[in-house]
Short mmCIF file of C-alpha atoms in Angstrom, two decimals:
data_model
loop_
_atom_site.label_atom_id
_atom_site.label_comp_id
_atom_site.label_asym_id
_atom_site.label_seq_id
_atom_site.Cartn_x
_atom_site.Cartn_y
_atom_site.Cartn_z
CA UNK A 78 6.98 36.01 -7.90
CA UNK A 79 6.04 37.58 -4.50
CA UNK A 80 8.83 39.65 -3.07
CA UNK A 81 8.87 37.91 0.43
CA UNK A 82 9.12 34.67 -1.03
CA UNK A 83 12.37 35.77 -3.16
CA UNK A 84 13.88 36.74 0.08
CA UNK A 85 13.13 33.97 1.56
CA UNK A 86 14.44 32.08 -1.61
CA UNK A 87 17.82 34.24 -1.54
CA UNK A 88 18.10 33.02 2.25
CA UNK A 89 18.35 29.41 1.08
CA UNK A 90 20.72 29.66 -1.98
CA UNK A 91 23.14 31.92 0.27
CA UNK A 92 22.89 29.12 3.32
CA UNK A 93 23.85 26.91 0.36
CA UNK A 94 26.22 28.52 -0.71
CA UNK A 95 28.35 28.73 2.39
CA UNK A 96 27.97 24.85 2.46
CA UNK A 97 29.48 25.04 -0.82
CA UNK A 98 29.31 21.03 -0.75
CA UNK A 99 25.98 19.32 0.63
CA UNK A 100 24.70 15.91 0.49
CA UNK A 101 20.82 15.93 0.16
CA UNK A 102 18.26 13.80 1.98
CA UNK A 103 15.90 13.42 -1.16
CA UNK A 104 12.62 11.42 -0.63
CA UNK A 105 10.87 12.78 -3.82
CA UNK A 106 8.51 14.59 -1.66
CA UNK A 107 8.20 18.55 -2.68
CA UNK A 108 10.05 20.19 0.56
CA UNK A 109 13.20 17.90 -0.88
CA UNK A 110 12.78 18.24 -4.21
CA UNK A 111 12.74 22.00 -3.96
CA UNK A 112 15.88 22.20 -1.79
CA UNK A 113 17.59 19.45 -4.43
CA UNK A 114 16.59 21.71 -7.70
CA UNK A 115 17.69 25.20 -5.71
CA UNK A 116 21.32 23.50 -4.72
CA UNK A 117 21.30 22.59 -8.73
CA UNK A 118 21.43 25.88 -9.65
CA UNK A 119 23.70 26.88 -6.97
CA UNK A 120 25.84 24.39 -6.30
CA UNK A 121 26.23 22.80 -9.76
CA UNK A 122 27.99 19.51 -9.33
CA UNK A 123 28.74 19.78 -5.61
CA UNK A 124 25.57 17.92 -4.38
CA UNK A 125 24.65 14.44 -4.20
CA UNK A 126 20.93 13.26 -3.91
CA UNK A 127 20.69 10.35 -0.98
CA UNK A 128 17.35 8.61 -0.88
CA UNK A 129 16.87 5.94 1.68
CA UNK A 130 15.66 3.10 0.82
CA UNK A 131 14.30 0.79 4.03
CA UNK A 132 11.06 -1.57 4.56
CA UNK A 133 9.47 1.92 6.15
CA UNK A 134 9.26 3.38 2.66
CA UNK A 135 6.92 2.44 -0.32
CA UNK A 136 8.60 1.09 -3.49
CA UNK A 137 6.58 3.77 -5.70
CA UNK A 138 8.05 6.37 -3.50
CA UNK A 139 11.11 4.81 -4.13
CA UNK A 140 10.78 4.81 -8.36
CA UNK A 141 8.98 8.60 -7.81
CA UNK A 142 12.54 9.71 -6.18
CA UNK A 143 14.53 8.00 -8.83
CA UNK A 144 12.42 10.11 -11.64
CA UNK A 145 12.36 13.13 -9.73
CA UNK A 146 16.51 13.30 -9.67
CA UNK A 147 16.46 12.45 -13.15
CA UNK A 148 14.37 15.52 -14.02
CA UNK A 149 16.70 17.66 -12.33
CA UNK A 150 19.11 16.16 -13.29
CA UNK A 151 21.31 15.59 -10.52
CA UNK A 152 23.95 12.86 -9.08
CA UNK A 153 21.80 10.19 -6.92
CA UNK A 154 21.99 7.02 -5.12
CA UNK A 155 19.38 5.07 -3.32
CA UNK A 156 20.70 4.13 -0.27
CA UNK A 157 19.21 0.47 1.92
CA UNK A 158 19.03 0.57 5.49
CA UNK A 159 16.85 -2.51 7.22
CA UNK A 160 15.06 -0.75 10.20
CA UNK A 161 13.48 -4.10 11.15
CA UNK A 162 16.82 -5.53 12.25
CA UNK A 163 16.59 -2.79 15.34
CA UNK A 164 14.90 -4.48 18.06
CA UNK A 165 14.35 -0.66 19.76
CA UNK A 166 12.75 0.11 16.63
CA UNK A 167 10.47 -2.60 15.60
CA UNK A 168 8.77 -2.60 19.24
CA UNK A 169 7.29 0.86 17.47
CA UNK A 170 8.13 3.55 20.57
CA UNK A 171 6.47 6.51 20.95
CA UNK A 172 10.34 7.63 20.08
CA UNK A 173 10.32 5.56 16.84
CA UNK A 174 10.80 8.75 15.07
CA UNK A 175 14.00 9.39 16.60
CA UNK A 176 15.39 6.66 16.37
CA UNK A 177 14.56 5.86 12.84
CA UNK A 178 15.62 9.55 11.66
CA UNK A 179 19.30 8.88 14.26
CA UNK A 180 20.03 6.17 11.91
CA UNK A 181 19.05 7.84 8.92
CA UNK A 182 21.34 10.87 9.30
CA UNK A 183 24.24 8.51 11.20
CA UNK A 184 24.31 6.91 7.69
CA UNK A 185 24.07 9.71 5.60
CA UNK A 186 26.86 11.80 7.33
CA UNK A 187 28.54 8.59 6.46
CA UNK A 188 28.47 8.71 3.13
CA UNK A 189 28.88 12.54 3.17
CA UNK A 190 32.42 12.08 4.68
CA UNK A 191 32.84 9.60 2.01
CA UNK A 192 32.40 11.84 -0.75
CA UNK A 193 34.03 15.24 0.93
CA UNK A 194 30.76 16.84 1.20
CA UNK A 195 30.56 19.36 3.98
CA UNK A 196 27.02 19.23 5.30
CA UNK A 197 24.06 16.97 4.98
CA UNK A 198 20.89 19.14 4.33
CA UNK A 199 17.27 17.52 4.39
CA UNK A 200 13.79 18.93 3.05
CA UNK A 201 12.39 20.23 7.37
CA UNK A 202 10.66 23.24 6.22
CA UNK A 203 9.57 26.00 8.57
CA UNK A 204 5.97 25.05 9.34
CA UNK A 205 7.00 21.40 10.34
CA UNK A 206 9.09 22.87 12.93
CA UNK A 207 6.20 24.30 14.73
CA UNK A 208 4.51 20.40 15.34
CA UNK A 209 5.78 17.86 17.75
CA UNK A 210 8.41 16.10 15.26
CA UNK A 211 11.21 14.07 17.06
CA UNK A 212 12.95 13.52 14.09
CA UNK A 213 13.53 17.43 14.13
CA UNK A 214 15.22 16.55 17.56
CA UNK A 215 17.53 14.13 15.82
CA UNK A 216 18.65 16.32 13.25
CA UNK A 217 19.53 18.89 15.53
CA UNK A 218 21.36 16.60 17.60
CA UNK A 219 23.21 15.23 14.17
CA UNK A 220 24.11 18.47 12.65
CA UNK A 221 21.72 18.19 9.57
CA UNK A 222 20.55 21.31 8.34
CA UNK A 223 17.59 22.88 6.99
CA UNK A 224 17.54 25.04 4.38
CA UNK A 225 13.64 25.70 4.19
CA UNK A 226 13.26 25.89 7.99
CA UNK A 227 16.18 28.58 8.10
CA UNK A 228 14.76 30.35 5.69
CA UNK A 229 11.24 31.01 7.03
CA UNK A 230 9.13 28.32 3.93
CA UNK A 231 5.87 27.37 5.09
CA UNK A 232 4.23 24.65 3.08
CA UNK A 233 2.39 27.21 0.57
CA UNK A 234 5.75 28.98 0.29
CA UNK A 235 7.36 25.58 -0.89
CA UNK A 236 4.67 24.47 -3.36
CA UNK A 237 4.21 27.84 -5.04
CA UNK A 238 8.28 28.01 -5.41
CA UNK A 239 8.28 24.45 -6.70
CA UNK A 240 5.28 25.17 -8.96
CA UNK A 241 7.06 28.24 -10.35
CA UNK A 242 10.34 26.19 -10.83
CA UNK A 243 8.55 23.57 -12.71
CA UNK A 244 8.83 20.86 -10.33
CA UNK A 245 5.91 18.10 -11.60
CA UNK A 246 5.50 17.10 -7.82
CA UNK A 247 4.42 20.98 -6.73
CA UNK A 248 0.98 19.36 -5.54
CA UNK A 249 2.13 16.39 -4.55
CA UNK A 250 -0.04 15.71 -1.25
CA UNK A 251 2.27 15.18 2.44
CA UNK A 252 3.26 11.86 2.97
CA UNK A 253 4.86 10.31 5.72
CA UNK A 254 7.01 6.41 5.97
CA UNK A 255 4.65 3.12 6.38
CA UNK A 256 5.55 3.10 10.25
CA UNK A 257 3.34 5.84 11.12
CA UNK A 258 -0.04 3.73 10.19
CA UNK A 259 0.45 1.59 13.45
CA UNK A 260 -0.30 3.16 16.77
CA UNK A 261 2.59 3.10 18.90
CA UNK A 262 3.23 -0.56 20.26
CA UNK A 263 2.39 -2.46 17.84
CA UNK A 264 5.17 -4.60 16.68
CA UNK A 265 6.57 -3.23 12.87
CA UNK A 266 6.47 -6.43 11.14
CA UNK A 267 7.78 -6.79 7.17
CA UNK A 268 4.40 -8.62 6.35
CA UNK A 269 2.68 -5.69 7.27
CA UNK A 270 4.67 -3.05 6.51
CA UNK A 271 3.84 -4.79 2.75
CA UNK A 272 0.43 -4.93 3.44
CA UNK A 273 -0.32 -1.38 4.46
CA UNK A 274 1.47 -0.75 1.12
CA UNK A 275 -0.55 -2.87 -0.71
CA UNK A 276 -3.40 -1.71 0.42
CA UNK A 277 -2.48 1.85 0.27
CA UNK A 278 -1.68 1.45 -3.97
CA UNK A 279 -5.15 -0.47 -4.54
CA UNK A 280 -6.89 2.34 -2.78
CA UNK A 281 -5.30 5.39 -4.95
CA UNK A 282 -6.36 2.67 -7.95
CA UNK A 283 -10.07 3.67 -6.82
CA UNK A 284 -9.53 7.32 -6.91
CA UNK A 285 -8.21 7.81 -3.05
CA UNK A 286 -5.56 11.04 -2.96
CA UNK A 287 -5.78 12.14 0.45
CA UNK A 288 -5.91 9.80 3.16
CA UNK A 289 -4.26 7.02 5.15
CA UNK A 290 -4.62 3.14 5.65
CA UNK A 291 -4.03 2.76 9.61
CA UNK A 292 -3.06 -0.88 10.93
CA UNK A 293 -4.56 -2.04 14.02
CA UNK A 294 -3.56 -5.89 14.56
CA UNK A 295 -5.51 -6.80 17.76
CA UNK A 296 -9.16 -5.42 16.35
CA UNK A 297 -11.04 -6.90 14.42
CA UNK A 298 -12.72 -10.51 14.42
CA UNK A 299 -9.10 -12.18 13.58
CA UNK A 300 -7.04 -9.26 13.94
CA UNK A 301 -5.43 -7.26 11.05
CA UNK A 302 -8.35 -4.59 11.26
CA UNK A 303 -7.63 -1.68 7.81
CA UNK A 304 -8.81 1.71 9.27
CA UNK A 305 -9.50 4.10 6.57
CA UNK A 306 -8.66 7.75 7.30
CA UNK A 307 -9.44 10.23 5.06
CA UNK A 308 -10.22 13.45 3.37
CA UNK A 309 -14.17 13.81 3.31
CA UNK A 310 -14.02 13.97 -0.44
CA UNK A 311 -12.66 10.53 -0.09
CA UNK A 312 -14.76 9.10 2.45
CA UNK A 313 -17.33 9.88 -0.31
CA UNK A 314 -15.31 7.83 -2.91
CA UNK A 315 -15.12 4.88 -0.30
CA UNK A 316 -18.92 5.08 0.81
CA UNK A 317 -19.72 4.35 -3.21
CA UNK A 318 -17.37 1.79 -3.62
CA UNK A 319 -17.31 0.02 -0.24
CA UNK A 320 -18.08 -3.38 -1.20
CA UNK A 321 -15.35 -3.12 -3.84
CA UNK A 322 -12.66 -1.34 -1.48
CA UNK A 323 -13.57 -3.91 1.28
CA UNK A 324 -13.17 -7.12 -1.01
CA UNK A 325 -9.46 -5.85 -2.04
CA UNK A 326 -8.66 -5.06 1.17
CA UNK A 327 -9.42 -8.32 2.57
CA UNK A 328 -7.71 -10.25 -0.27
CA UNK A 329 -4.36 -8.08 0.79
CA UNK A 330 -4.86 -9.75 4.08
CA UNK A 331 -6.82 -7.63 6.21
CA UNK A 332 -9.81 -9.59 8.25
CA UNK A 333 -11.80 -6.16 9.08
CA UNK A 334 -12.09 -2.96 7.31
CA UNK A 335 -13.02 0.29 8.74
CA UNK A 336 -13.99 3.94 7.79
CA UNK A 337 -12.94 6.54 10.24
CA UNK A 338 -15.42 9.33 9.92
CA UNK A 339 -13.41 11.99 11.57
CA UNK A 340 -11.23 13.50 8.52
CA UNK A 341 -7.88 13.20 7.78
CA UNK A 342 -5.78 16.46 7.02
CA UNK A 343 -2.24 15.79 5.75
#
């Protein structure tokens, strides 16, 4: 194992350690899942696993957190939380973030208190610090810490630790909730929260890894345009099967689909 990354590893386990009792945001991504499995070994028992569960969040993300705390074998709840009953939030405000992430922690300090748990910790990591994130804001402002961030992990850091750990998600690629494939203003509906969803599983059925399916409901002949962002080795995939990709998308409920040539990077 490289000797900065141990370092930065003993950082961690000693920041958990002086929490002695820590509720975890885990949403089966690999920043949380490697902060879950090192506060397994340190803090035993003394942890509890809190995924949120809310119409922002795909279902398979949902059953991939519920395996993932199995495997390490840790206490964990899946927690609901409707979003779409927050009329600030389903207006989709360049502050959605915020707001979204407020009410995520505000809830999860909740059921901290409940339990006696000292702290509630999420899965920020160092190099997600450095980019315009008003969520990181929030958690600031709520107390939250992060282990990964205080500890100097950039995203290589964090897969190669997880890898070496034996964490099946290591390469897992970045995701982020359903509410950031709408542009800002355009009203968060449950519909197509579902849809981009949809969509989103049928694609990775054609052999999509990397890439996004972006909402834009006043393009398109009859609105509901599907822009495809992606990796260029997907854009390749979708060029091939176009026809296909476009028929599926359409039956999901999309009237126009799109491929945006400028890549996506997660």
């Amino acid at each position: 194992m490289n000797e900065q990354r141990v370092k930065k590893q003993e950082v961690v386990q000693g920041m958990l350690r002086e929490i002695a009792r820590a509720a975890i945001l885990f949403s089966g991504g690999v920043d949380s899942s490697l902060v879950l499995k090192l506060a397994s070994e340190v803090l035993k028992e003394n942890i509890l696993a809190i995924t949120i569960d809310s119409p922002f969040i795909s279902r398979q993300e949902i059953d991939e957190a519920r395996k993932l705390a199995g495997i390490i074998g840790v206490e964990h709840i899946v927690v609901s939380i409707d979003m779409l009953n927050d009329p600030d939030l389903i207006i989709n405000p360049v502050e959605r973030c915020y707001l979204c992430k407020k009410k995520i922690f505000s809830l999860a300090k909740r059921i901290a208190d409940q339990r006696g748990l000292a702290c509630v910790v999420d899965g920020t990591n160092d190099q997600d610090s450095k980019l315009p994130r008003p969520g990181l804001r929030a958690a600031e402002e709520s107390g939250v810490r992060s282990p990964l961030r205080e500890g100097g992990f950039q995203k290589d850091d964090v897969r190669l630790l997880a890898k070496e750990l034996g964490l099946p998600n290591w390469n897992k690629p970045s995701n982020s909730c359903l509410a950031t494939r709408f542009p800002f203003g355009e009203i968060l509906t449950r519909d197509n929260l579902r849809r981009i969803e949809q969509g989103e599983r049928l694609l990775r059925e054609f052999g999509l890894s990397c890439f996004r399916l972006r909402y834009h409901g006043k393009m398109g002949t009859s609105g509901n345009l599907a822009r495809i962002h992606a990796s260029y080795q997907d854009q390749k995939a979708v060029i091939e099967k176009g026809s296909q990709i476009a028929k599926i998308l359409k039956e999901v409920g999309f009237a126009t689909v799109t491929l945006d040539i400028e890549e996506y990077y997660p």
